[in-house]
Short mmCIF file of N, CA and C in Angstrom, two decimals:
data_model
loop_
_atom_site.label_atom_id
_atom_site.label_comp_id
_atom_site.label_asym_id
_atom_site.label_seq_id
_atom_site.Cartn_x
_atom_site.Cartn_y
_atom_site.Cartn_z
N UNK A 23 1.34 22.69 -24.21
CA UNK A 23 0.09 22.10 -23.81
C UNK A 23 -0.08 20.73 -24.44
N UNK A 24 0.62 20.41 -25.49
CA UNK A 24 0.50 19.09 -26.09
C UNK A 24 -0.58 19.04 -27.16
N UNK A 25 -0.78 17.86 -27.67
CA UNK A 25 -1.74 17.64 -28.74
C UNK A 25 -3.16 17.73 -28.20
N UNK A 26 -4.00 18.42 -28.91
CA UNK A 26 -5.40 18.57 -28.53
C UNK A 26 -6.18 17.29 -28.83
N UNK A 27 -7.28 17.13 -28.12
CA UNK A 27 -8.16 15.99 -28.36
C UNK A 27 -8.84 16.17 -29.71
N UNK A 28 -9.20 15.10 -30.35
CA UNK A 28 -9.85 15.15 -31.65
C UNK A 28 -11.32 14.76 -31.53
N UNK A 29 -12.20 15.62 -32.04
CA UNK A 29 -13.63 15.33 -31.98
C UNK A 29 -14.01 14.22 -32.95
N UNK A 30 -13.09 13.83 -33.83
CA UNK A 30 -13.40 12.71 -34.72
C UNK A 30 -13.54 11.42 -33.94
N UNK A 31 -13.04 11.41 -32.72
CA UNK A 31 -13.06 10.19 -31.92
C UNK A 31 -14.25 10.13 -30.98
N UNK A 32 -15.15 11.11 -31.02
CA UNK A 32 -16.29 11.12 -30.12
C UNK A 32 -17.26 10.02 -30.50
N UNK A 33 -17.64 9.25 -29.50
CA UNK A 33 -18.52 8.11 -29.72
C UNK A 33 -19.91 8.40 -29.15
N UNK A 34 -20.86 7.57 -29.53
CA UNK A 34 -22.22 7.66 -29.04
C UNK A 34 -22.24 7.57 -27.52
N UNK A 35 -23.12 8.35 -26.90
CA UNK A 35 -23.25 8.28 -25.45
C UNK A 35 -23.94 6.98 -25.01
N UNK A 36 -24.69 6.37 -25.89
CA UNK A 36 -25.42 5.16 -25.55
C UNK A 36 -24.71 3.89 -26.01
N UNK A 37 -23.87 4.01 -27.05
CA UNK A 37 -23.13 2.86 -27.57
C UNK A 37 -21.72 3.32 -27.93
N UNK A 38 -20.80 3.27 -26.96
CA UNK A 38 -19.47 3.82 -27.20
C UNK A 38 -18.63 3.07 -28.23
N UNK A 39 -19.20 2.06 -28.86
CA UNK A 39 -18.49 1.39 -29.95
C UNK A 39 -18.82 2.04 -31.29
N UNK A 40 -19.83 2.92 -31.30
CA UNK A 40 -20.27 3.58 -32.54
C UNK A 40 -19.98 5.07 -32.46
N UNK A 41 -19.76 5.69 -33.60
CA UNK A 41 -19.48 7.12 -33.67
C UNK A 41 -20.74 7.91 -33.31
N UNK A 42 -20.56 9.04 -32.61
CA UNK A 42 -21.69 9.92 -32.33
C UNK A 42 -22.17 10.48 -33.65
N UNK A 43 -23.49 10.41 -33.88
CA UNK A 43 -24.04 10.83 -35.16
C UNK A 43 -25.39 11.50 -34.96
N UNK A 44 -25.60 12.60 -35.69
CA UNK A 44 -26.90 13.27 -35.59
C UNK A 44 -28.03 12.43 -36.18
N UNK A 45 -27.69 11.41 -36.97
CA UNK A 45 -28.73 10.54 -37.53
C UNK A 45 -29.04 9.34 -36.65
N UNK A 46 -28.40 9.26 -35.48
CA UNK A 46 -28.66 8.16 -34.55
C UNK A 46 -30.12 8.22 -34.12
N UNK A 47 -30.85 7.11 -34.22
CA UNK A 47 -32.27 7.13 -33.82
C UNK A 47 -32.47 7.34 -32.32
N UNK A 48 -31.46 7.06 -31.51
CA UNK A 48 -31.57 7.28 -30.06
C UNK A 48 -31.23 8.74 -29.75
N UNK A 49 -32.21 9.50 -29.34
CA UNK A 49 -32.01 10.92 -29.04
C UNK A 49 -30.99 11.12 -27.93
N UNK A 50 -30.89 10.18 -27.02
CA UNK A 50 -29.98 10.31 -25.88
C UNK A 50 -28.53 9.99 -26.24
N UNK A 51 -28.27 9.59 -27.47
CA UNK A 51 -26.93 9.17 -27.88
C UNK A 51 -26.06 10.32 -28.36
N UNK A 52 -26.68 11.44 -28.69
CA UNK A 52 -25.97 12.53 -29.34
C UNK A 52 -26.21 13.85 -28.64
N UNK A 53 -25.15 14.63 -28.46
CA UNK A 53 -25.27 15.98 -27.94
C UNK A 53 -25.36 16.90 -29.15
N UNK A 54 -26.43 17.68 -29.22
CA UNK A 54 -26.62 18.63 -30.31
C UNK A 54 -26.24 20.03 -29.85
N UNK A 55 -25.77 20.84 -30.76
CA UNK A 55 -25.38 22.21 -30.43
C UNK A 55 -26.54 22.98 -29.83
N UNK A 56 -27.75 22.69 -30.26
CA UNK A 56 -28.92 23.43 -29.79
C UNK A 56 -29.56 22.83 -28.54
N UNK A 57 -28.97 21.79 -27.96
CA UNK A 57 -29.52 21.20 -26.73
C UNK A 57 -29.43 22.21 -25.59
N UNK A 58 -30.45 22.21 -24.74
CA UNK A 58 -30.44 23.07 -23.56
C UNK A 58 -29.44 22.49 -22.54
N UNK A 59 -29.00 23.30 -21.59
CA UNK A 59 -28.12 22.77 -20.55
C UNK A 59 -28.74 21.58 -19.81
N UNK A 60 -30.04 21.61 -19.57
CA UNK A 60 -30.70 20.49 -18.90
C UNK A 60 -30.67 19.23 -19.76
N UNK A 61 -30.87 19.38 -21.06
CA UNK A 61 -30.81 18.22 -21.97
C UNK A 61 -29.40 17.65 -22.01
N UNK A 62 -28.41 18.52 -22.05
CA UNK A 62 -27.02 18.06 -22.07
C UNK A 62 -26.71 17.30 -20.78
N UNK A 63 -27.13 17.86 -19.65
CA UNK A 63 -26.88 17.22 -18.35
C UNK A 63 -27.52 15.83 -18.30
N UNK A 64 -28.74 15.72 -18.79
CA UNK A 64 -29.43 14.43 -18.80
C UNK A 64 -28.71 13.43 -19.68
N UNK A 65 -28.31 13.84 -20.87
CA UNK A 65 -27.63 12.94 -21.79
C UNK A 65 -26.29 12.46 -21.23
N UNK A 66 -25.52 13.38 -20.66
CA UNK A 66 -24.22 12.99 -20.10
C UNK A 66 -24.42 12.11 -18.88
N UNK A 67 -25.39 12.46 -18.04
CA UNK A 67 -25.65 11.66 -16.83
C UNK A 67 -26.02 10.22 -17.19
N UNK A 68 -26.74 10.05 -18.30
CA UNK A 68 -27.16 8.71 -18.72
C UNK A 68 -26.18 8.03 -19.67
N UNK A 69 -25.06 8.67 -19.93
CA UNK A 69 -24.05 8.08 -20.83
C UNK A 69 -23.58 6.74 -20.28
N UNK A 70 -23.40 5.80 -21.17
CA UNK A 70 -22.95 4.46 -20.79
C UNK A 70 -21.53 4.52 -20.28
N UNK A 71 -21.31 3.95 -19.10
CA UNK A 71 -19.95 3.81 -18.58
C UNK A 71 -19.78 2.35 -18.16
N UNK A 72 -19.23 2.09 -16.99
CA UNK A 72 -19.09 0.72 -16.50
C UNK A 72 -19.17 0.75 -14.98
N UNK A 73 -18.81 -0.32 -14.34
CA UNK A 73 -18.98 -0.41 -12.89
C UNK A 73 -17.72 -0.02 -12.11
N UNK A 74 -16.69 0.44 -12.80
CA UNK A 74 -15.49 0.91 -12.13
C UNK A 74 -15.65 2.41 -11.92
N UNK A 75 -15.45 2.89 -10.72
CA UNK A 75 -15.73 4.30 -10.45
C UNK A 75 -14.59 5.24 -10.84
N UNK A 76 -13.36 4.74 -10.91
CA UNK A 76 -12.22 5.59 -11.25
C UNK A 76 -12.30 6.03 -12.71
N UNK A 77 -11.89 7.27 -12.97
CA UNK A 77 -11.87 7.80 -14.33
C UNK A 77 -10.51 7.51 -14.94
N UNK A 78 -10.50 6.70 -16.00
CA UNK A 78 -9.28 6.37 -16.72
C UNK A 78 -9.53 6.50 -18.21
N UNK A 79 -8.46 6.49 -18.99
CA UNK A 79 -8.60 6.56 -20.44
C UNK A 79 -8.02 5.30 -21.05
N UNK A 80 -8.91 4.39 -21.43
CA UNK A 80 -8.53 3.14 -22.08
C UNK A 80 -9.66 2.76 -23.03
N UNK A 81 -9.62 3.30 -24.26
CA UNK A 81 -10.73 3.10 -25.19
C UNK A 81 -11.07 1.63 -25.48
N UNK A 82 -10.10 0.75 -25.35
CA UNK A 82 -10.37 -0.68 -25.62
C UNK A 82 -11.19 -1.33 -24.52
N UNK A 83 -10.79 -1.14 -23.27
CA UNK A 83 -11.46 -1.83 -22.17
C UNK A 83 -12.50 -0.97 -21.46
N UNK A 84 -12.40 0.36 -21.60
CA UNK A 84 -13.36 1.26 -20.95
C UNK A 84 -13.83 2.31 -21.95
N UNK A 85 -14.53 1.89 -23.00
CA UNK A 85 -14.90 2.84 -24.05
C UNK A 85 -15.84 3.96 -23.59
N UNK A 86 -16.76 3.67 -22.70
CA UNK A 86 -17.70 4.70 -22.26
C UNK A 86 -17.03 5.82 -21.50
N UNK A 87 -16.22 5.46 -20.51
CA UNK A 87 -15.51 6.47 -19.72
C UNK A 87 -14.50 7.19 -20.59
N UNK A 88 -13.82 6.48 -21.45
CA UNK A 88 -12.84 7.10 -22.35
C UNK A 88 -13.52 8.10 -23.27
N UNK A 89 -14.74 7.80 -23.70
CA UNK A 89 -15.50 8.72 -24.53
C UNK A 89 -15.80 10.01 -23.77
N UNK A 90 -16.16 9.89 -22.51
CA UNK A 90 -16.41 11.08 -21.70
C UNK A 90 -15.14 11.92 -21.56
N UNK A 91 -14.00 11.27 -21.40
CA UNK A 91 -12.73 11.99 -21.31
C UNK A 91 -12.46 12.72 -22.63
N UNK A 92 -12.72 12.06 -23.74
CA UNK A 92 -12.52 12.68 -25.06
C UNK A 92 -13.43 13.89 -25.22
N UNK A 93 -14.69 13.76 -24.83
CA UNK A 93 -15.65 14.87 -24.93
C UNK A 93 -15.19 16.02 -24.03
N UNK A 94 -14.82 15.70 -22.80
CA UNK A 94 -14.34 16.73 -21.86
C UNK A 94 -13.14 17.47 -22.45
N UNK A 95 -12.16 16.72 -22.94
CA UNK A 95 -10.96 17.33 -23.50
C UNK A 95 -11.30 18.24 -24.69
N UNK A 96 -12.17 17.77 -25.57
CA UNK A 96 -12.53 18.55 -26.76
C UNK A 96 -13.27 19.82 -26.37
N UNK A 97 -14.21 19.71 -25.46
CA UNK A 97 -15.01 20.87 -25.08
C UNK A 97 -14.21 21.88 -24.26
N UNK A 98 -13.30 21.40 -23.42
CA UNK A 98 -12.48 22.30 -22.60
C UNK A 98 -11.22 22.75 -23.35
N UNK A 99 -11.02 22.21 -24.56
CA UNK A 99 -9.87 22.53 -25.40
C UNK A 99 -8.55 22.24 -24.65
N UNK A 100 -8.51 21.05 -24.07
CA UNK A 100 -7.32 20.56 -23.39
C UNK A 100 -6.99 19.19 -23.94
N UNK A 101 -5.86 18.62 -23.58
CA UNK A 101 -5.55 17.28 -24.05
C UNK A 101 -6.07 16.25 -23.04
N UNK A 102 -6.04 14.99 -23.42
CA UNK A 102 -6.58 13.91 -22.59
C UNK A 102 -5.88 13.86 -21.24
N UNK A 103 -4.58 14.06 -21.22
CA UNK A 103 -3.84 14.01 -19.96
C UNK A 103 -4.34 15.08 -19.00
N UNK A 104 -4.61 16.27 -19.52
CA UNK A 104 -5.13 17.35 -18.68
C UNK A 104 -6.53 17.02 -18.17
N UNK A 105 -7.33 16.42 -19.03
CA UNK A 105 -8.68 16.03 -18.62
C UNK A 105 -8.60 15.00 -17.50
N UNK A 106 -7.71 14.03 -17.63
CA UNK A 106 -7.54 13.02 -16.59
C UNK A 106 -7.04 13.65 -15.29
N UNK A 107 -6.18 14.64 -15.41
CA UNK A 107 -5.68 15.32 -14.22
C UNK A 107 -6.83 16.01 -13.49
N UNK A 108 -7.74 16.63 -14.23
CA UNK A 108 -8.89 17.28 -13.62
C UNK A 108 -9.86 16.27 -13.01
N UNK A 109 -9.84 15.05 -13.53
CA UNK A 109 -10.73 14.00 -13.04
C UNK A 109 -10.18 13.26 -11.83
N UNK A 110 -8.91 13.50 -11.51
CA UNK A 110 -8.27 12.78 -10.41
C UNK A 110 -9.09 12.92 -9.13
N UNK A 111 -9.40 11.80 -8.51
CA UNK A 111 -10.15 11.80 -7.27
C UNK A 111 -11.66 11.78 -7.44
N UNK A 112 -12.14 11.93 -8.68
CA UNK A 112 -13.58 11.92 -8.93
C UNK A 112 -14.03 10.53 -9.35
N UNK A 113 -15.23 10.12 -8.93
CA UNK A 113 -15.80 8.90 -9.48
C UNK A 113 -16.51 9.28 -10.78
N UNK A 114 -16.98 8.28 -11.51
CA UNK A 114 -17.57 8.57 -12.82
C UNK A 114 -18.81 9.46 -12.69
N UNK A 115 -19.57 9.31 -11.62
CA UNK A 115 -20.75 10.15 -11.43
C UNK A 115 -20.38 11.62 -11.29
N UNK A 116 -19.39 11.90 -10.46
CA UNK A 116 -18.92 13.28 -10.28
C UNK A 116 -18.25 13.78 -11.56
N UNK A 117 -17.56 12.89 -12.25
CA UNK A 117 -16.88 13.30 -13.48
C UNK A 117 -17.90 13.68 -14.55
N UNK A 118 -19.02 12.99 -14.59
CA UNK A 118 -20.06 13.35 -15.57
C UNK A 118 -20.53 14.78 -15.35
N UNK A 119 -20.56 15.24 -14.11
CA UNK A 119 -20.93 16.63 -13.83
C UNK A 119 -19.88 17.59 -14.39
N UNK A 120 -18.62 17.23 -14.25
CA UNK A 120 -17.54 18.05 -14.80
C UNK A 120 -17.61 18.10 -16.33
N UNK A 121 -17.88 16.95 -16.95
CA UNK A 121 -18.03 16.90 -18.41
C UNK A 121 -19.22 17.76 -18.84
N UNK A 122 -20.32 17.64 -18.12
CA UNK A 122 -21.50 18.45 -18.43
C UNK A 122 -21.17 19.93 -18.39
N UNK A 123 -20.47 20.37 -17.36
CA UNK A 123 -20.08 21.78 -17.24
C UNK A 123 -19.25 22.23 -18.44
N UNK A 124 -18.32 21.39 -18.86
CA UNK A 124 -17.45 21.74 -19.99
C UNK A 124 -18.27 21.86 -21.28
N UNK A 125 -19.19 20.91 -21.49
CA UNK A 125 -20.01 20.93 -22.70
C UNK A 125 -20.94 22.15 -22.70
N UNK A 126 -21.60 22.38 -21.58
CA UNK A 126 -22.53 23.51 -21.48
C UNK A 126 -21.78 24.83 -21.68
N UNK A 127 -20.62 24.98 -21.04
CA UNK A 127 -19.85 26.21 -21.16
C UNK A 127 -19.44 26.47 -22.62
N UNK A 128 -19.07 25.42 -23.31
CA UNK A 128 -18.62 25.56 -24.71
C UNK A 128 -19.78 25.81 -25.67
N UNK A 129 -20.92 25.12 -25.47
CA UNK A 129 -22.01 25.18 -26.44
C UNK A 129 -23.02 26.30 -26.18
N UNK A 130 -23.13 26.78 -24.94
CA UNK A 130 -24.15 27.79 -24.64
C UNK A 130 -24.03 29.05 -25.50
N UNK A 131 -22.85 29.64 -25.66
CA UNK A 131 -22.79 30.84 -26.52
C UNK A 131 -23.19 30.55 -27.97
N UNK A 132 -22.85 29.38 -28.44
CA UNK A 132 -23.21 29.01 -29.82
C UNK A 132 -24.72 28.85 -29.93
N UNK A 133 -25.31 28.12 -28.97
CA UNK A 133 -26.76 27.91 -28.97
C UNK A 133 -27.50 29.24 -28.88
N UNK A 134 -27.03 30.13 -28.02
CA UNK A 134 -27.68 31.43 -27.86
C UNK A 134 -27.60 32.25 -29.14
N UNK A 135 -26.47 32.19 -29.84
CA UNK A 135 -26.34 32.93 -31.10
C UNK A 135 -27.26 32.34 -32.16
N UNK A 136 -27.38 31.02 -32.21
CA UNK A 136 -28.30 30.38 -33.16
C UNK A 136 -29.73 30.83 -32.88
N UNK A 137 -30.12 30.83 -31.61
CA UNK A 137 -31.48 31.26 -31.23
C UNK A 137 -31.70 32.72 -31.62
N UNK A 138 -30.69 33.56 -31.38
CA UNK A 138 -30.81 34.98 -31.73
C UNK A 138 -30.99 35.15 -33.23
N UNK A 139 -30.19 34.44 -34.01
CA UNK A 139 -30.30 34.55 -35.46
C UNK A 139 -31.62 34.00 -35.98
N UNK A 140 -32.08 32.90 -35.41
CA UNK A 140 -33.36 32.33 -35.83
C UNK A 140 -34.53 33.27 -35.56
N UNK A 141 -34.42 34.06 -34.50
CA UNK A 141 -35.52 34.95 -34.15
C UNK A 141 -35.48 36.26 -34.93
N UNK A 142 -34.38 36.55 -35.59
CA UNK A 142 -34.22 37.81 -36.35
C UNK A 142 -34.59 37.55 -37.82
N UNK A 143 -35.91 37.55 -38.07
CA UNK A 143 -36.41 37.21 -39.42
C UNK A 143 -35.96 38.21 -40.48
N UNK A 144 -35.89 39.48 -40.12
CA UNK A 144 -35.46 40.49 -41.09
C UNK A 144 -34.02 40.22 -41.53
N UNK A 145 -33.17 39.88 -40.58
CA UNK A 145 -31.77 39.58 -40.92
C UNK A 145 -31.69 38.34 -41.82
N UNK A 146 -32.45 37.31 -41.47
CA UNK A 146 -32.44 36.08 -42.28
C UNK A 146 -32.93 36.35 -43.70
N UNK A 147 -33.99 37.14 -43.83
CA UNK A 147 -34.50 37.48 -45.17
C UNK A 147 -33.45 38.26 -45.96
N UNK A 148 -32.74 39.16 -45.29
CA UNK A 148 -31.68 39.93 -45.94
C UNK A 148 -30.54 39.05 -46.41
N UNK A 149 -30.15 38.10 -45.59
CA UNK A 149 -29.07 37.17 -45.96
C UNK A 149 -29.51 36.34 -47.17
N UNK A 150 -30.75 35.86 -47.15
CA UNK A 150 -31.26 35.08 -48.27
C UNK A 150 -31.31 35.91 -49.55
N UNK A 151 -31.77 37.15 -49.45
CA UNK A 151 -31.84 38.03 -50.63
C UNK A 151 -30.44 38.30 -51.18
N UNK A 152 -29.49 38.55 -50.28
CA UNK A 152 -28.11 38.80 -50.70
C UNK A 152 -27.53 37.55 -51.38
N UNK A 153 -27.81 36.38 -50.83
CA UNK A 153 -27.34 35.13 -51.44
C UNK A 153 -27.96 34.90 -52.81
N UNK A 154 -29.23 35.24 -52.94
CA UNK A 154 -29.92 35.09 -54.24
C UNK A 154 -29.28 36.00 -55.28
N UNK A 155 -29.03 37.26 -54.90
CA UNK A 155 -28.39 38.20 -55.83
C UNK A 155 -27.01 37.70 -56.25
N UNK A 156 -26.24 37.24 -55.29
CA UNK A 156 -24.87 36.78 -55.59
C UNK A 156 -24.91 35.53 -56.48
N UNK A 157 -25.82 34.63 -56.21
CA UNK A 157 -25.95 33.42 -57.04
C UNK A 157 -26.31 33.79 -58.48
N UNK A 158 -27.21 34.76 -58.63
CA UNK A 158 -27.60 35.19 -59.99
C UNK A 158 -26.42 35.84 -60.71
N UNK A 159 -25.63 36.64 -59.98
CA UNK A 159 -24.45 37.27 -60.59
C UNK A 159 -23.46 36.21 -61.06
N UNK A 160 -23.23 35.20 -60.26
CA UNK A 160 -22.29 34.15 -60.63
C UNK A 160 -22.82 33.28 -61.76
N UNK A 161 -24.12 33.08 -61.80
CA UNK A 161 -24.71 32.19 -62.80
C UNK A 161 -24.89 32.88 -64.16
N UNK A 162 -25.03 34.19 -64.18
CA UNK A 162 -25.35 34.91 -65.41
C UNK A 162 -24.37 34.61 -66.55
N UNK A 163 -23.05 34.71 -66.35
CA UNK A 163 -22.14 34.44 -67.47
C UNK A 163 -22.23 32.98 -67.95
N UNK A 164 -22.43 32.07 -67.04
CA UNK A 164 -22.55 30.65 -67.41
C UNK A 164 -23.81 30.45 -68.24
N UNK A 165 -24.91 31.04 -67.80
CA UNK A 165 -26.17 30.91 -68.54
C UNK A 165 -26.06 31.53 -69.94
N UNK A 166 -25.39 32.69 -70.04
CA UNK A 166 -25.19 33.31 -71.36
C UNK A 166 -24.44 32.36 -72.29
N UNK A 167 -23.36 31.77 -71.77
CA UNK A 167 -22.57 30.86 -72.60
C UNK A 167 -23.38 29.63 -73.00
N UNK A 168 -24.15 29.09 -72.09
CA UNK A 168 -24.99 27.92 -72.40
C UNK A 168 -25.99 28.29 -73.48
N UNK A 169 -26.64 29.44 -73.35
CA UNK A 169 -27.63 29.88 -74.36
C UNK A 169 -26.99 30.03 -75.73
N UNK A 170 -25.77 30.60 -75.76
CA UNK A 170 -25.08 30.77 -77.03
C UNK A 170 -24.75 29.44 -77.65
N UNK A 171 -24.24 28.52 -76.86
CA UNK A 171 -23.83 27.22 -77.38
C UNK A 171 -25.02 26.38 -77.84
N UNK A 172 -26.14 26.55 -77.15
CA UNK A 172 -27.34 25.79 -77.52
C UNK A 172 -28.05 26.46 -78.68
N UNK A 173 -27.78 27.75 -78.90
CA UNK A 173 -28.37 28.44 -80.03
C UNK A 173 -29.58 29.26 -79.67
N UNK A 174 -29.77 29.57 -78.43
CA UNK A 174 -30.92 30.40 -78.01
C UNK A 174 -30.66 31.88 -78.18
N UNK A 175 -29.43 32.27 -78.49
CA UNK A 175 -29.10 33.70 -78.64
C UNK A 175 -28.69 34.01 -80.04
#
């Protein structure tokens, strides 16, 4: 299958010269794991491309379209060549729909699990209590040693 695409290369949807970042002030620049399918579709549809309709991969001269290819490859877990093969015959508008499908398919199960966990307050409280107990167990010997060295014991 070849080398997989790297998500380290994903760029902002609004400024393909900058890295995609959750701290970007432009909400439309970043796809978040918890975005709804409609939000993802809107963000991808509005992603910056250019006036050439063919889908190609050339990060220097076509950074916006190349970014979409990178996102598609990463989300579909294929390499760039395979993503380009799937894009053959599509214009950038149609390709954005394909990219959207790949992103939604990959992120929906994750988003749904996050929502399920967030709504299960008893489980979250249990995880927090278990973490608190474990932290105290790990800290106890260190605290004993500190108390001894400082002279509190």
